Short mmCIF file of C-alpha atoms in Angstrom, two decimals:
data_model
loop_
_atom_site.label_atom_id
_atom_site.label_comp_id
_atom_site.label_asym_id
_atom_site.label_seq_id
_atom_site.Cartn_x
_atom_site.Cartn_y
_atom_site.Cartn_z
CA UNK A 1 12.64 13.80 -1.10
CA UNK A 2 11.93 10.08 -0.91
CA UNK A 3 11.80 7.93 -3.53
CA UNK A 4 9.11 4.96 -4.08
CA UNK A 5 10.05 1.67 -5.90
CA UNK A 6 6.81 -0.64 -6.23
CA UNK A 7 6.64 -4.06 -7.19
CA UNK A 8 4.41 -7.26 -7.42
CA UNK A 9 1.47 -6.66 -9.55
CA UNK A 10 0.07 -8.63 -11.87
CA UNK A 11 -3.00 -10.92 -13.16
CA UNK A 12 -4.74 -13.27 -10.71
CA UNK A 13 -7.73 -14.91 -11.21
CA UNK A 14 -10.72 -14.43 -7.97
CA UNK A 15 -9.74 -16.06 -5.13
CA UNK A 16 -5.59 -15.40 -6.11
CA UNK A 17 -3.06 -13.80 -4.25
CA UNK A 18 -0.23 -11.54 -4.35
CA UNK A 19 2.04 -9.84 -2.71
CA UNK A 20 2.94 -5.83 -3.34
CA UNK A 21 6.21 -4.28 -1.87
CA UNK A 22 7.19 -0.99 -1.89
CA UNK A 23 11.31 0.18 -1.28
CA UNK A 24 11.83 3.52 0.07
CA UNK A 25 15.11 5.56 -0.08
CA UNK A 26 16.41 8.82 -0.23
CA UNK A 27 14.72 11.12 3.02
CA UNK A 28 13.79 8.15 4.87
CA UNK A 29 14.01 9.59 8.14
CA UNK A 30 11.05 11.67 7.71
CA UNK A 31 8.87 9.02 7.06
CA UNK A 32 6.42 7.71 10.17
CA UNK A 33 4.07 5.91 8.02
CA UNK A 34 3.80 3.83 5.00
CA UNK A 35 0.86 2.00 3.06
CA UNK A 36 -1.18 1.71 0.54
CA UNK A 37 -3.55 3.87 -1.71
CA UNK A 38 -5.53 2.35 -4.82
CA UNK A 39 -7.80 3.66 -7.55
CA UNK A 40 -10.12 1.69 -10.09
CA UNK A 41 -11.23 1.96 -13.15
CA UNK A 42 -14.05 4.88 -12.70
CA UNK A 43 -13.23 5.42 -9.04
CA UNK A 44 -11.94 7.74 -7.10
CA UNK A 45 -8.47 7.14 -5.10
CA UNK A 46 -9.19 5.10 -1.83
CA UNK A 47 -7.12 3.97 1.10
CA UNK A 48 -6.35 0.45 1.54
CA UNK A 49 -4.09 0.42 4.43
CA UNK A 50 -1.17 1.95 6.08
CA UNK A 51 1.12 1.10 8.92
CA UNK A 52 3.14 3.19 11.25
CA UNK A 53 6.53 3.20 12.27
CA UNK A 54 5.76 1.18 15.72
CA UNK A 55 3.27 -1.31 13.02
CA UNK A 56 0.42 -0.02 14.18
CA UNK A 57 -1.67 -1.12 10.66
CA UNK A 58 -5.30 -0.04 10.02
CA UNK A 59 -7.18 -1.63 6.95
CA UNK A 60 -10.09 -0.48 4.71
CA UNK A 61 -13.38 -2.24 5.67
CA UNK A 62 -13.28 -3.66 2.42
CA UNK A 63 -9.82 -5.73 2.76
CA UNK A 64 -10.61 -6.21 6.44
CA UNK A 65 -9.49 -10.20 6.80
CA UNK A 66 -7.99 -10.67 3.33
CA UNK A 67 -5.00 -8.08 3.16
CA UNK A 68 -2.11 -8.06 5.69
CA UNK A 69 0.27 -5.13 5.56
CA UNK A 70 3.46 -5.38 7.09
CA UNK A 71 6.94 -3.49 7.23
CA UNK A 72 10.87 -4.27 7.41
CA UNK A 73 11.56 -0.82 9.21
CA UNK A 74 15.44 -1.89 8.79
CA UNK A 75 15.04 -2.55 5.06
CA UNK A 76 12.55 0.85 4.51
CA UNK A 77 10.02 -1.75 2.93
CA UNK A 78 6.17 -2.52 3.74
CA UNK A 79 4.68 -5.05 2.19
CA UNK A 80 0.80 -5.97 1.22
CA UNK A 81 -0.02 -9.30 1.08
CA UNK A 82 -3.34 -9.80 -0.68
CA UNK A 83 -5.36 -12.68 -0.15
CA UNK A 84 -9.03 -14.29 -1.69
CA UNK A 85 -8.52 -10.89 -4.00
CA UNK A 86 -11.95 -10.20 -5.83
CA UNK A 87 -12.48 -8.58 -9.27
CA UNK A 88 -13.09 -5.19 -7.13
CA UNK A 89 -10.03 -5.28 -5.83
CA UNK A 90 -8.98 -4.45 -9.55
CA UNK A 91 -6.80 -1.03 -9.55
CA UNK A 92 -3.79 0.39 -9.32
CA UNK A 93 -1.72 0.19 -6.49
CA UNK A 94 0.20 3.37 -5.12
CA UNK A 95 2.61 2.93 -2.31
CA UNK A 96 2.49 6.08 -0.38
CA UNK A 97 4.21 7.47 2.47
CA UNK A 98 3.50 10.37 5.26
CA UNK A 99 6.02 11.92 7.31
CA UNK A 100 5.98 12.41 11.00
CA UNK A 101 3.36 14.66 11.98
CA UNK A 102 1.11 14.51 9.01
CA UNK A 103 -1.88 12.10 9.04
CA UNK A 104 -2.47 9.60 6.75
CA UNK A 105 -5.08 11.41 4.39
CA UNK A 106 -2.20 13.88 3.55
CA UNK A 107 0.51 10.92 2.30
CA UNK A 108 2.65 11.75 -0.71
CA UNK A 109 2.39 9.12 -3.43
CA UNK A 110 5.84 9.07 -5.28
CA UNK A 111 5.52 5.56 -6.40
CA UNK A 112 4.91 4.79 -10.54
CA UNK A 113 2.11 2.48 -9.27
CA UNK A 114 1.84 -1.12 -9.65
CA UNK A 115 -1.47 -2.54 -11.81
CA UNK A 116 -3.29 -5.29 -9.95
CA UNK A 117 -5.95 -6.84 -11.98
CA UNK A 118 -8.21 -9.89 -10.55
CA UNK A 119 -10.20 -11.65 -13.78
CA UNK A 120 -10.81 -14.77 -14.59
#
């Protein structure tokens, strides 16, 4: 089992940023790839980005240019750094893993979830 610590929501105002970060520990050596899954007020659960164990990272369209995930393989952290956020980008945040051999669509979200709200 691994276990999911999440931190760095909060309240920005359009055009903000923040950064999310997400610990991992317990069955860490299963784990090839880490990221990001989000859901909205009234919408369904969407990918935002995720990032393999050699960083390969692969965005939504819709954070394309304004969110940069990252990862500290030696610390079992990845890291989303959110930039020009917009209201949309309201929801909250669930750091999610997948373990070798399973693709993306099929990552386990352990993580409480961190609330990111953009509002002015």
């Amino acid at each position: 089992q691994v276990q999911l610590v999440e931190s760095g929501g909060g309240l920005v105002q359009p055009g903000g940023s923040l950064r999310l970060s997400c610990a991992a520990s317990g069955s860490i050596f299963s784990i090839n790839t880490m990221g990001w899954y989000r859901q909205g007020p009234g919408k369904e659960r969407e990918s935002v980005a995720y990032i393999t164990t050699y960083e390969t990272p692969n965005y939504a369209d819709s954070v394309k240019g304004r969110f940069t995930i990252s990862r500290d393989n030696g610390k079992n952290t990845v890291y989303l750094q959110m930039n020009s956020l917009k209201p949309e980008d309201t929801a909250v945040y669930y750091c999610c893993v997948a373990p070798y051999g399973h693709t993306w669509s099929s990552a386990n979200c352990w993580g409480q979830g961190t609330q990111v709200t953009v509002s002015s």
